[in-house]
Amino acid sequence: MSNQHSYQSDYLDQLESEAIHILREVAGQFERPALLFSGGKDSITLVHLALKAFRPGRLPFPLVHIDTGHNFPEALTFRDELAARIGERLIIREVQETIRQRQLTEPGGKFASRNALQTFTLLDTIEEFGFDACIGGARRDEEKARAKERIFSIRDEFGGWDPKRQRPELWNTYNGRIHKGENVRVFPISNWTELDVWNYIRREKIGLPSIYFAHEREVLSYEGQWIALSPFIRLDDGDRVEKRQVRYRTVGDMTCTAAVESSASGIDDIIREITATRTSERGETRIDDKVSEAAMEDRKKNGYF
């Protein structure tokens, strides 16, 4: 093995060890944790790490998906197949049901995103099951608001996040003490980068939805981005739909996630692309983060993951 590959393997071992330690801390400190699972690469990596942390026993938490109804079919299919294969409990709660029960008004516009409404469903689900910790795949390199957040992120009784209430995390010590009604969002791969995730996926031979690899798709060009044609976006008279060879760097809703043109059909090709790019995955592909400079931070303060 070359020195570079040896260093990379040691580095990935360190990241893996840290993430497993965090997952075991969650199991030890909380009574009712959950792992938020979307069928995207980061949450798939989290499930792989959880299996390493707790097998041959059962996972000490269910998988939970907050389904907006605007997901990519490839991600949903993969979600269901993975949960069935590993034999773990999958809880699905739908934003559409929240809209009906709460009589919420859906956002309008060309790309009507349900991201803001998703928060209501998440908070309702936390209350329904009494979850005191929710594990997620957010990483600090994704977006500047996430770079402010600790690995154990305390949320108040309304699900809100206050950057000024962050606790110190020294020497891998995580403080999960909370008051009644509060919960903790936990990010075991917070210190990973997009490139780290892909290198780990390659090393561990982790399966992914086909959407992450180059494929032909009907897309709409919008402000320099390629948006997948779907029933959830509004086509205007001047719009031009094209077939392009694309892949996705991140998988959110079809209404707010752009594709990138790519011929990368394998993991090695993707790693080469990521190494050469100077734009973060959310910065390049997430329409909803461009609403304002503080779009993500505002959503997090209101209870968004």
mmCIF file with all atom_site columns, C-alpha atoms in Angstrom, residues 8-207:
data_model
loop_
_atom_site.group_PDB
_atom_site.id
_atom_site.type_symbol
_atom_site.label_atom_id
_atom_site.label_alt_id
_atom_site.label_comp_id
_atom_site.label_asym_id
_atom_site.label_entity_id
_atom_site.label_seq_id
_atom_site.pdbx_PDB_ins_code
_atom_site.Cartn_x
_atom_site.Cartn_y
_atom_site.Cartn_z
_atom_site.occupancy
_atom_site.B_iso_or_equiv
_atom_site.pdbx_formal_charge
_atom_site.auth_seq_id
_atom_site.auth_comp_id
_atom_site.auth_asym_id
_atom_site.auth_atom_id
_atom_site.pdbx_PDB_model_num
ATOM 1   C CA . GLN A 1 8   ? -5.982  7.934  3.930  1.00 0.00 ? 8   GLN A CA 1
ATOM 2   C CA . SER A 1 9   ? -6.889  4.616  5.540  1.00 0.00 ? 9   SER A CA 1
ATOM 3   C CA . ASP A 1 10  ? -5.594  5.782  8.942  1.00 0.00 ? 10  ASP A CA 1
ATOM 4   C CA . TYR A 1 11  ? -7.519  9.045  8.602  1.00 0.00 ? 11  TYR A CA 1
ATOM 5   C CA . LEU A 1 12  ? -10.751 7.246  7.681  1.00 0.00 ? 12  LEU A CA 1
ATOM 6   C CA . ASP A 1 13  ? -10.203 4.888  10.610 1.00 0.00 ? 13  ASP A CA 1
ATOM 7   C CA . GLN A 1 14  ? -10.018 7.913  12.925 1.00 0.00 ? 14  GLN A CA 1
ATOM 8   C CA . LEU A 1 15  ? -13.233 9.395  11.507 1.00 0.00 ? 15  LEU A CA 1
ATOM 9   C CA . GLU A 1 16  ? -14.988 6.030  11.745 1.00 0.00 ? 16  GLU A CA 1
ATOM 10  C CA . SER A 1 17  ? -13.826 5.527  15.338 1.00 0.00 ? 17  SER A CA 1
ATOM 11  C CA . GLU A 1 18  ? -15.063 8.995  16.343 1.00 0.00 ? 18  GLU A CA 1
ATOM 12  C CA . ALA A 1 19  ? -18.467 8.425  14.725 1.00 0.00 ? 19  ALA A CA 1
ATOM 13  C CA . ILE A 1 20  ? -18.902 5.012  16.371 1.00 0.00 ? 20  ILE A CA 1
ATOM 14  C CA . HIS A 1 21  ? -17.937 6.507  19.733 1.00 0.00 ? 21  HIS A CA 1
ATOM 15  C CA . ILE A 1 22  ? -20.598 9.220  19.285 1.00 0.00 ? 22  ILE A CA 1
ATOM 16  C CA . LEU A 1 23  ? -23.278 6.686  18.326 1.00 0.00 ? 23  LEU A CA 1
ATOM 17  C CA . ARG A 1 24  ? -22.482 4.618  21.417 1.00 0.00 ? 24  ARG A CA 1
ATOM 18  C CA . GLU A 1 25  ? -22.609 7.778  23.552 1.00 0.00 ? 25  GLU A CA 1
ATOM 19  C CA . VAL A 1 26  ? -26.108 8.414  22.216 1.00 0.00 ? 26  VAL A CA 1
ATOM 20  C CA . ALA A 1 27  ? -27.163 4.880  23.125 1.00 0.00 ? 27  ALA A CA 1
ATOM 21  C CA . GLY A 1 28  ? -25.676 5.286  26.608 1.00 0.00 ? 28  GLY A CA 1
ATOM 22  C CA . GLN A 1 29  ? -27.001 8.779  27.416 1.00 0.00 ? 29  GLN A CA 1
ATOM 23  C CA . PHE A 1 30  ? -30.500 8.834  25.938 1.00 0.00 ? 30  PHE A CA 1
ATOM 24  C CA . GLU A 1 31  ? -33.625 6.782  26.534 1.00 0.00 ? 31  GLU A CA 1
ATOM 25  C CA . ARG A 1 32  ? -35.386 7.198  23.181 1.00 0.00 ? 32  ARG A CA 1
ATOM 26  C CA . PRO A 1 33  ? -32.999 8.108  20.364 1.00 0.00 ? 33  PRO A CA 1
ATOM 27  C CA . ALA A 1 34  ? -33.788 7.905  16.648 1.00 0.00 ? 34  ALA A CA 1
ATOM 28  C CA . LEU A 1 35  ? -31.704 7.969  13.476 1.00 0.00 ? 35  LEU A CA 1
ATOM 29  C CA . LEU A 1 36  ? -33.125 10.275 10.807 1.00 0.00 ? 36  LEU A CA 1
ATOM 30  C CA . PHE A 1 37  ? -32.788 8.418  7.512  1.00 0.00 ? 37  PHE A CA 1
ATOM 31  C CA . SER A 1 38  ? -33.595 9.820  4.082  1.00 0.00 ? 38  SER A CA 1
ATOM 32  C CA . GLY A 1 39  ? -31.967 7.385  1.670  1.00 0.00 ? 39  GLY A CA 1
ATOM 33  C CA . GLY A 1 40  ? -29.210 9.901  0.910  1.00 0.00 ? 40  GLY A CA 1
ATOM 34  C CA . LYS A 1 41  ? -25.501 9.101  1.012  1.00 0.00 ? 41  LYS A CA 1
ATOM 35  C CA . ASP A 1 42  ? -24.811 10.681 4.414  1.00 0.00 ? 42  ASP A CA 1
ATOM 36  C CA . SER A 1 43  ? -27.651 8.915  6.214  1.00 0.00 ? 43  SER A CA 1
ATOM 37  C CA . ILE A 1 44  ? -26.732 5.663  4.438  1.00 0.00 ? 44  ILE A CA 1
ATOM 38  C CA . THR A 1 45  ? -23.183 6.101  5.767  1.00 0.00 ? 45  THR A CA 1
ATOM 39  C CA . LEU A 1 46  ? -24.640 6.673  9.244  1.00 0.00 ? 46  LEU A CA 1
ATOM 40  C CA . VAL A 1 47  ? -26.594 3.420  9.072  1.00 0.00 ? 47  VAL A CA 1
ATOM 41  C CA . HIS A 1 48  ? -23.410 1.592  8.018  1.00 0.00 ? 48  HIS A CA 1
ATOM 42  C CA . LEU A 1 49  ? -21.560 3.106  11.003 1.00 0.00 ? 49  LEU A CA 1
ATOM 43  C CA . ALA A 1 50  ? -24.433 2.202  13.350 1.00 0.00 ? 50  ALA A CA 1
ATOM 44  C CA . LEU A 1 51  ? -24.307 -1.414 12.190 1.00 0.00 ? 51  LEU A CA 1
ATOM 45  C CA . LYS A 1 52  ? -20.576 -1.456 12.940 1.00 0.00 ? 52  LYS A CA 1
ATOM 46  C CA . ALA A 1 53  ? -21.224 0.073  16.354 1.00 0.00 ? 53  ALA A CA 1
ATOM 47  C CA . PHE A 1 54  ? -23.993 -2.298 17.512 1.00 0.00 ? 54  PHE A CA 1
ATOM 48  C CA . ARG A 1 55  ? -24.030 -5.536 15.523 1.00 0.00 ? 55  ARG A CA 1
ATOM 49  C CA . PRO A 1 56  ? -24.613 -8.413 16.146 1.00 0.00 ? 56  PRO A CA 1
ATOM 50  C CA . GLY A 1 57  ? -27.286 -6.825 18.348 1.00 0.00 ? 57  GLY A CA 1
ATOM 51  C CA . ARG A 1 58  ? -30.212 -4.745 17.102 1.00 0.00 ? 58  ARG A CA 1
ATOM 52  C CA . LEU A 1 59  ? -29.790 -1.023 16.637 1.00 0.00 ? 59  LEU A CA 1
ATOM 53  C CA . PRO A 1 60  ? -30.856 0.806  19.832 1.00 0.00 ? 60  PRO A CA 1
ATOM 54  C CA . PHE A 1 61  ? -32.929 3.238  17.786 1.00 0.00 ? 61  PHE A CA 1
ATOM 55  C CA . PRO A 1 62  ? -35.368 3.129  14.869 1.00 0.00 ? 62  PRO A CA 1
ATOM 56  C CA . LEU A 1 63  ? -34.770 4.703  11.466 1.00 0.00 ? 63  LEU A CA 1
ATOM 57  C CA . VAL A 1 64  ? -37.091 7.686  10.931 1.00 0.00 ? 64  VAL A CA 1
ATOM 58  C CA . HIS A 1 65  ? -37.894 9.382  7.639  1.00 0.00 ? 65  HIS A CA 1
ATOM 59  C CA . ILE A 1 66  ? -39.831 12.640 7.375  1.00 0.00 ? 66  ILE A CA 1
ATOM 60  C CA . ASP A 1 67  ? -41.268 12.233 3.887  1.00 0.00 ? 67  ASP A CA 1
ATOM 61  C CA . THR A 1 68  ? -42.119 15.525 2.183  1.00 0.00 ? 68  THR A CA 1
ATOM 62  C CA . GLY A 1 69  ? -43.860 13.796 -0.725 1.00 0.00 ? 69  GLY A CA 1
ATOM 63  C CA . HIS A 1 70  ? -41.413 15.486 -3.115 1.00 0.00 ? 70  HIS A CA 1
ATOM 64  C CA . ASN A 1 71  ? -38.598 12.956 -2.794 1.00 0.00 ? 71  ASN A CA 1
ATOM 65  C CA . PHE A 1 72  ? -36.691 11.317 -5.614 1.00 0.00 ? 72  PHE A CA 1
ATOM 66  C CA . PRO A 1 73  ? -38.191 7.851  -6.254 1.00 0.00 ? 73  PRO A CA 1
ATOM 67  C CA . GLU A 1 74  ? -34.697 6.308  -6.402 1.00 0.00 ? 74  GLU A CA 1
ATOM 68  C CA . ALA A 1 75  ? -33.965 7.442  -2.840 1.00 0.00 ? 75  ALA A CA 1
ATOM 69  C CA . LEU A 1 76  ? -37.279 6.116  -1.497 1.00 0.00 ? 76  LEU A CA 1
ATOM 70  C CA . THR A 1 77  ? -36.791 2.732  -3.130 1.00 0.00 ? 77  THR A CA 1
ATOM 71  C CA . PHE A 1 78  ? -33.290 2.472  -1.686 1.00 0.00 ? 78  PHE A CA 1
ATOM 72  C CA . ARG A 1 79  ? -34.567 3.543  1.747  1.00 0.00 ? 79  ARG A CA 1
ATOM 73  C CA . ASP A 1 80  ? -37.130 0.747  1.853  1.00 0.00 ? 80  ASP A CA 1
ATOM 74  C CA . GLU A 1 81  ? -34.763 -1.902 0.495  1.00 0.00 ? 81  GLU A CA 1
ATOM 75  C CA . LEU A 1 82  ? -32.024 -1.037 2.990  1.00 0.00 ? 82  LEU A CA 1
ATOM 76  C CA . ALA A 1 83  ? -34.376 -1.083 5.986  1.00 0.00 ? 83  ALA A CA 1
ATOM 77  C CA . ALA A 1 84  ? -35.743 -4.465 4.879  1.00 0.00 ? 84  ALA A CA 1
ATOM 78  C CA . ARG A 1 85  ? -32.280 -5.911 4.271  1.00 0.00 ? 85  ARG A CA 1
ATOM 79  C CA . ILE A 1 86  ? -30.908 -5.006 7.696  1.00 0.00 ? 86  ILE A CA 1
ATOM 80  C CA . GLY A 1 87  ? -34.169 -5.889 9.451  1.00 0.00 ? 87  GLY A CA 1
ATOM 81  C CA . GLU A 1 88  ? -34.503 -2.656 11.399 1.00 0.00 ? 88  GLU A CA 1
ATOM 82  C CA . ARG A 1 89  ? -37.616 -0.633 12.194 1.00 0.00 ? 89  ARG A CA 1
ATOM 83  C CA . LEU A 1 90  ? -38.404 2.180  9.755  1.00 0.00 ? 90  LEU A CA 1
ATOM 84  C CA . ILE A 1 91  ? -40.851 4.891  10.870 1.00 0.00 ? 91  ILE A CA 1
ATOM 85  C CA . ILE A 1 92  ? -42.223 7.123  8.092  1.00 0.00 ? 92  ILE A CA 1
ATOM 86  C CA . ARG A 1 93  ? -44.185 10.274 8.762  1.00 0.00 ? 93  ARG A CA 1
ATOM 87  C CA . GLU A 1 94  ? -45.575 12.320 5.867  1.00 0.00 ? 94  GLU A CA 1
ATOM 88  C CA . VAL A 1 95  ? -45.634 16.086 5.497  1.00 0.00 ? 95  VAL A CA 1
ATOM 89  C CA . GLN A 1 96  ? -48.829 15.725 3.454  1.00 0.00 ? 96  GLN A CA 1
ATOM 90  C CA . GLU A 1 97  ? -50.591 14.350 6.537  1.00 0.00 ? 97  GLU A CA 1
ATOM 91  C CA . THR A 1 98  ? -49.300 17.270 8.622  1.00 0.00 ? 98  THR A CA 1
ATOM 92  C CA . ILE A 1 99  ? -50.638 19.714 6.039  1.00 0.00 ? 99  ILE A CA 1
ATOM 93  C CA . ARG A 1 100 ? -54.038 18.036 6.274  1.00 0.00 ? 100 ARG A CA 1
ATOM 94  C CA . GLN A 1 101 ? -54.160 17.805 10.063 1.00 0.00 ? 101 GLN A CA 1
ATOM 95  C CA . ARG A 1 102 ? -52.876 21.314 10.757 1.00 0.00 ? 102 ARG A CA 1
ATOM 96  C CA . GLN A 1 103 ? -54.599 22.856 7.719  1.00 0.00 ? 103 GLN A CA 1
ATOM 97  C CA . LEU A 1 104 ? -51.315 24.396 6.615  1.00 0.00 ? 104 LEU A CA 1
ATOM 98  C CA . THR A 1 105 ? -50.956 26.489 3.487  1.00 0.00 ? 105 THR A CA 1
ATOM 99  C CA . GLU A 1 106 ? -48.538 25.052 0.967  1.00 0.00 ? 106 GLU A CA 1
ATOM 100 C CA . PRO A 1 107 ? -45.899 27.399 -0.454 1.00 0.00 ? 107 PRO A CA 1
ATOM 101 C CA . GLY A 1 108 ? -46.477 28.524 -4.034 1.00 0.00 ? 108 GLY A CA 1
ATOM 102 C CA . GLY A 1 109 ? -44.137 29.511 -6.814 1.00 0.00 ? 109 GLY A CA 1
ATOM 103 C CA . LYS A 1 110 ? -42.192 27.765 -9.500 1.00 0.00 ? 110 LYS A CA 1
ATOM 104 C CA . PHE A 1 111 ? -40.283 25.472 -7.123 1.00 0.00 ? 111 PHE A CA 1
ATOM 105 C CA . ALA A 1 112 ? -42.682 25.118 -4.197 1.00 0.00 ? 112 ALA A CA 1
ATOM 106 C CA . SER A 1 113 ? -40.538 23.559 -1.480 1.00 0.00 ? 113 SER A CA 1
ATOM 107 C CA . ARG A 1 114 ? -42.024 21.870 1.586  1.00 0.00 ? 114 ARG A CA 1
ATOM 108 C CA . ASN A 1 115 ? -38.829 22.304 3.617  1.00 0.00 ? 115 ASN A CA 1
ATOM 109 C CA . ALA A 1 116 ? -40.395 24.798 6.027  1.00 0.00 ? 116 ALA A CA 1
ATOM 110 C CA . LEU A 1 117 ? -43.431 22.539 6.520  1.00 0.00 ? 117 LEU A CA 1
ATOM 111 C CA . GLN A 1 118 ? -41.143 19.557 7.079  1.00 0.00 ? 118 GLN A CA 1
ATOM 112 C CA . THR A 1 119 ? -40.192 21.080 10.430 1.00 0.00 ? 119 THR A CA 1
ATOM 113 C CA . PHE A 1 120 ? -43.776 20.727 11.710 1.00 0.00 ? 120 PHE A CA 1
ATOM 114 C CA . THR A 1 121 ? -43.781 17.013 10.855 1.00 0.00 ? 121 THR A CA 1
ATOM 115 C CA . LEU A 1 122 ? -40.393 16.460 12.472 1.00 0.00 ? 122 LEU A CA 1
ATOM 116 C CA . LEU A 1 123 ? -41.422 18.164 15.713 1.00 0.00 ? 123 LEU A CA 1
ATOM 117 C CA . ASP A 1 124 ? -44.740 16.282 15.752 1.00 0.00 ? 124 ASP A CA 1
ATOM 118 C CA . THR A 1 125 ? -42.861 12.996 15.280 1.00 0.00 ? 125 THR A CA 1
ATOM 119 C CA . ILE A 1 126 ? -40.435 13.814 18.100 1.00 0.00 ? 126 ILE A CA 1
ATOM 120 C CA . GLU A 1 127 ? -43.428 14.479 20.360 1.00 0.00 ? 127 GLU A CA 1
ATOM 121 C CA . GLU A 1 128 ? -45.347 11.398 19.184 1.00 0.00 ? 128 GLU A CA 1
ATOM 122 C CA . PHE A 1 129 ? -42.552 8.977  20.060 1.00 0.00 ? 129 PHE A CA 1
ATOM 123 C CA . GLY A 1 130 ? -40.914 10.974 22.848 1.00 0.00 ? 130 GLY A CA 1
ATOM 124 C CA . PHE A 1 131 ? -37.545 11.032 21.094 1.00 0.00 ? 131 PHE A CA 1
ATOM 125 C CA . ASP A 1 132 ? -34.915 12.733 23.243 1.00 0.00 ? 132 ASP A CA 1
ATOM 126 C CA . ALA A 1 133 ? -32.146 12.548 20.624 1.00 0.00 ? 133 ALA A CA 1
ATOM 127 C CA . CYS A 1 134 ? -32.255 12.590 16.830 1.00 0.00 ? 134 CYS A CA 1
ATOM 128 C CA . ILE A 1 135 ? -29.163 11.460 14.939 1.00 0.00 ? 135 ILE A CA 1
ATOM 129 C CA . GLY A 1 136 ? -28.507 13.038 11.553 1.00 0.00 ? 136 GLY A CA 1
ATOM 130 C CA . GLY A 1 137 ? -25.925 13.116 8.803  1.00 0.00 ? 137 GLY A CA 1
ATOM 131 C CA . ALA A 1 138 ? -25.251 16.867 8.670  1.00 0.00 ? 138 ALA A CA 1
ATOM 132 C CA . ARG A 1 139 ? -21.619 17.894 8.205  1.00 0.00 ? 139 ARG A CA 1
ATOM 133 C CA . ARG A 1 140 ? -19.882 21.175 9.004  1.00 0.00 ? 140 ARG A CA 1
ATOM 134 C CA . ASP A 1 141 ? -18.494 21.609 5.491  1.00 0.00 ? 141 ASP A CA 1
ATOM 135 C CA . GLU A 1 142 ? -21.982 21.683 3.948  1.00 0.00 ? 142 GLU A CA 1
ATOM 136 C CA . GLU A 1 143 ? -23.090 25.158 4.973  1.00 0.00 ? 143 GLU A CA 1
ATOM 137 C CA . LYS A 1 144 ? -21.886 27.975 7.253  1.00 0.00 ? 144 LYS A CA 1
ATOM 138 C CA . ALA A 1 145 ? -24.761 27.655 9.756  1.00 0.00 ? 145 ALA A CA 1
ATOM 139 C CA . ARG A 1 146 ? -23.928 23.986 10.217 1.00 0.00 ? 146 ARG A CA 1
ATOM 140 C CA . ALA A 1 147 ? -20.301 24.921 10.809 1.00 0.00 ? 147 ALA A CA 1
ATOM 141 C CA . LYS A 1 148 ? -21.469 26.709 13.997 1.00 0.00 ? 148 LYS A CA 1
ATOM 142 C CA . GLU A 1 149 ? -23.141 23.644 15.456 1.00 0.00 ? 149 GLU A CA 1
ATOM 143 C CA . ARG A 1 150 ? -21.726 21.194 17.976 1.00 0.00 ? 150 ARG A CA 1
ATOM 144 C CA . ILE A 1 151 ? -21.940 17.421 17.594 1.00 0.00 ? 151 ILE A CA 1
ATOM 145 C CA . PHE A 1 152 ? -24.486 17.341 20.453 1.00 0.00 ? 152 PHE A CA 1
ATOM 146 C CA . SER A 1 153 ? -26.785 20.262 19.558 1.00 0.00 ? 153 SER A CA 1
ATOM 147 C CA . ILE A 1 154 ? -29.342 21.137 22.211 1.00 0.00 ? 154 ILE A CA 1
ATOM 148 C CA . ARG A 1 155 ? -32.825 22.126 21.013 1.00 0.00 ? 155 ARG A CA 1
ATOM 149 C CA . ASP A 1 156 ? -35.415 23.821 23.211 1.00 0.00 ? 156 ASP A CA 1
ATOM 150 C CA . GLU A 1 157 ? -38.947 22.589 23.902 1.00 0.00 ? 157 GLU A CA 1
ATOM 151 C CA . PHE A 1 158 ? -40.072 24.139 20.608 1.00 0.00 ? 158 PHE A CA 1
ATOM 152 C CA . GLY A 1 159 ? -37.290 22.463 18.617 1.00 0.00 ? 159 GLY A CA 1
ATOM 153 C CA . GLY A 1 160 ? -35.429 25.744 18.194 1.00 0.00 ? 160 GLY A CA 1
ATOM 154 C CA . TRP A 1 161 ? -31.652 26.099 18.019 1.00 0.00 ? 161 TRP A CA 1
ATOM 155 C CA . ASP A 1 162 ? -29.790 28.938 19.726 1.00 0.00 ? 162 ASP A CA 1
ATOM 156 C CA . PRO A 1 163 ? -26.164 29.352 18.571 1.00 0.00 ? 163 PRO A CA 1
ATOM 157 C CA . LYS A 1 164 ? -25.351 30.995 21.927 1.00 0.00 ? 164 LYS A CA 1
ATOM 158 C CA . ARG A 1 165 ? -26.365 27.879 23.869 1.00 0.00 ? 165 ARG A CA 1
ATOM 159 C CA . GLN A 1 166 ? -23.664 25.672 22.375 1.00 0.00 ? 166 GLN A CA 1
ATOM 160 C CA . ARG A 1 167 ? -21.814 23.538 24.919 1.00 0.00 ? 167 ARG A CA 1
ATOM 161 C CA . PRO A 1 168 ? -18.052 22.954 24.843 1.00 0.00 ? 168 PRO A CA 1
ATOM 162 C CA . GLU A 1 169 ? -16.987 19.524 23.555 1.00 0.00 ? 169 GLU A CA 1
ATOM 163 C CA . LEU A 1 170 ? -13.473 18.879 24.794 1.00 0.00 ? 170 LEU A CA 1
ATOM 164 C CA . TRP A 1 171 ? -11.565 15.598 24.627 1.00 0.00 ? 171 TRP A CA 1
ATOM 165 C CA . ASN A 1 172 ? -14.446 13.743 22.975 1.00 0.00 ? 172 ASN A CA 1
ATOM 166 C CA . THR A 1 173 ? -16.733 14.430 25.924 1.00 0.00 ? 173 THR A CA 1
ATOM 167 C CA . TYR A 1 174 ? -20.364 15.059 24.985 1.00 0.00 ? 174 TYR A CA 1
ATOM 168 C CA . ASN A 1 175 ? -22.911 16.495 27.405 1.00 0.00 ? 175 ASN A CA 1
ATOM 169 C CA . GLY A 1 176 ? -26.395 15.201 26.654 1.00 0.00 ? 176 GLY A CA 1
ATOM 170 C CA . ARG A 1 177 ? -28.144 16.525 29.775 1.00 0.00 ? 177 ARG A CA 1
ATOM 171 C CA . ILE A 1 178 ? -31.460 18.107 28.872 1.00 0.00 ? 178 ILE A CA 1
ATOM 172 C CA . HIS A 1 179 ? -34.551 19.432 30.621 1.00 0.00 ? 179 HIS A CA 1
ATOM 173 C CA . LYS A 1 180 ? -37.992 17.956 30.093 1.00 0.00 ? 180 LYS A CA 1
ATOM 174 C CA . GLY A 1 181 ? -39.269 18.826 26.620 1.00 0.00 ? 181 GLY A CA 1
ATOM 175 C CA . GLU A 1 182 ? -35.823 19.514 25.159 1.00 0.00 ? 182 GLU A CA 1
ATOM 176 C CA . ASN A 1 183 ? -34.038 17.185 22.775 1.00 0.00 ? 183 ASN A CA 1
ATOM 177 C CA . VAL A 1 184 ? -30.623 16.847 21.212 1.00 0.00 ? 184 VAL A CA 1
ATOM 178 C CA . ARG A 1 185 ? -29.710 16.667 17.542 1.00 0.00 ? 185 ARG A CA 1
ATOM 179 C CA . VAL A 1 186 ? -26.578 14.559 17.143 1.00 0.00 ? 186 VAL A CA 1
ATOM 180 C CA . PHE A 1 187 ? -24.192 14.713 14.173 1.00 0.00 ? 187 PHE A CA 1
ATOM 181 C CA . PRO A 1 188 ? -21.681 11.821 14.270 1.00 0.00 ? 188 PRO A CA 1
ATOM 182 C CA . ILE A 1 189 ? -20.087 12.717 10.912 1.00 0.00 ? 189 ILE A CA 1
ATOM 183 C CA . SER A 1 190 ? -19.975 16.446 11.600 1.00 0.00 ? 190 SER A CA 1
ATOM 184 C CA . ASN A 1 191 ? -16.184 16.512 11.143 1.00 0.00 ? 191 ASN A CA 1
ATOM 185 C CA . TRP A 1 192 ? -16.271 14.653 7.819  1.00 0.00 ? 192 TRP A CA 1
ATOM 186 C CA . THR A 1 193 ? -16.087 16.367 4.443  1.00 0.00 ? 193 THR A CA 1
ATOM 187 C CA . GLU A 1 194 ? -17.931 15.387 1.280  1.00 0.00 ? 194 GLU A CA 1
ATOM 188 C CA . LEU A 1 195 ? -14.690 13.848 0.019  1.00 0.00 ? 195 LEU A CA 1
ATOM 189 C CA . ASP A 1 196 ? -14.249 11.884 3.263  1.00 0.00 ? 196 ASP A CA 1
ATOM 190 C CA . VAL A 1 197 ? -17.737 10.420 2.855  1.00 0.00 ? 197 VAL A CA 1
ATOM 191 C CA . TRP A 1 198 ? -17.009 9.300  -0.701 1.00 0.00 ? 198 TRP A CA 1
ATOM 192 C CA . ASN A 1 199 ? -13.624 7.837  0.213  1.00 0.00 ? 199 ASN A CA 1
ATOM 193 C CA . TYR A 1 200 ? -15.291 5.935  3.047  1.00 0.00 ? 200 TYR A CA 1
ATOM 194 C CA . ILE A 1 201 ? -18.074 4.705  0.765  1.00 0.00 ? 201 ILE A CA 1
ATOM 195 C CA . ARG A 1 202 ? -15.433 3.430  -1.658 1.00 0.00 ? 202 ARG A CA 1
ATOM 196 C CA . ARG A 1 203 ? -13.417 1.718  1.070  1.00 0.00 ? 203 ARG A CA 1
ATOM 197 C CA . GLU A 1 204 ? -16.436 0.107  2.733  1.00 0.00 ? 204 GLU A CA 1
ATOM 198 C CA . LYS A 1 205 ? -18.155 -0.752 -0.570 1.00 0.00 ? 205 LYS A CA 1
ATOM 199 C CA . ILE A 1 206 ? -21.401 0.899  0.576  1.00 0.00 ? 206 ILE A CA 1
ATOM 200 C CA . GLY A 1 207 ? -24.281 0.741  -1.896 1.00 0.00 ? 207 GLY A CA 1
#
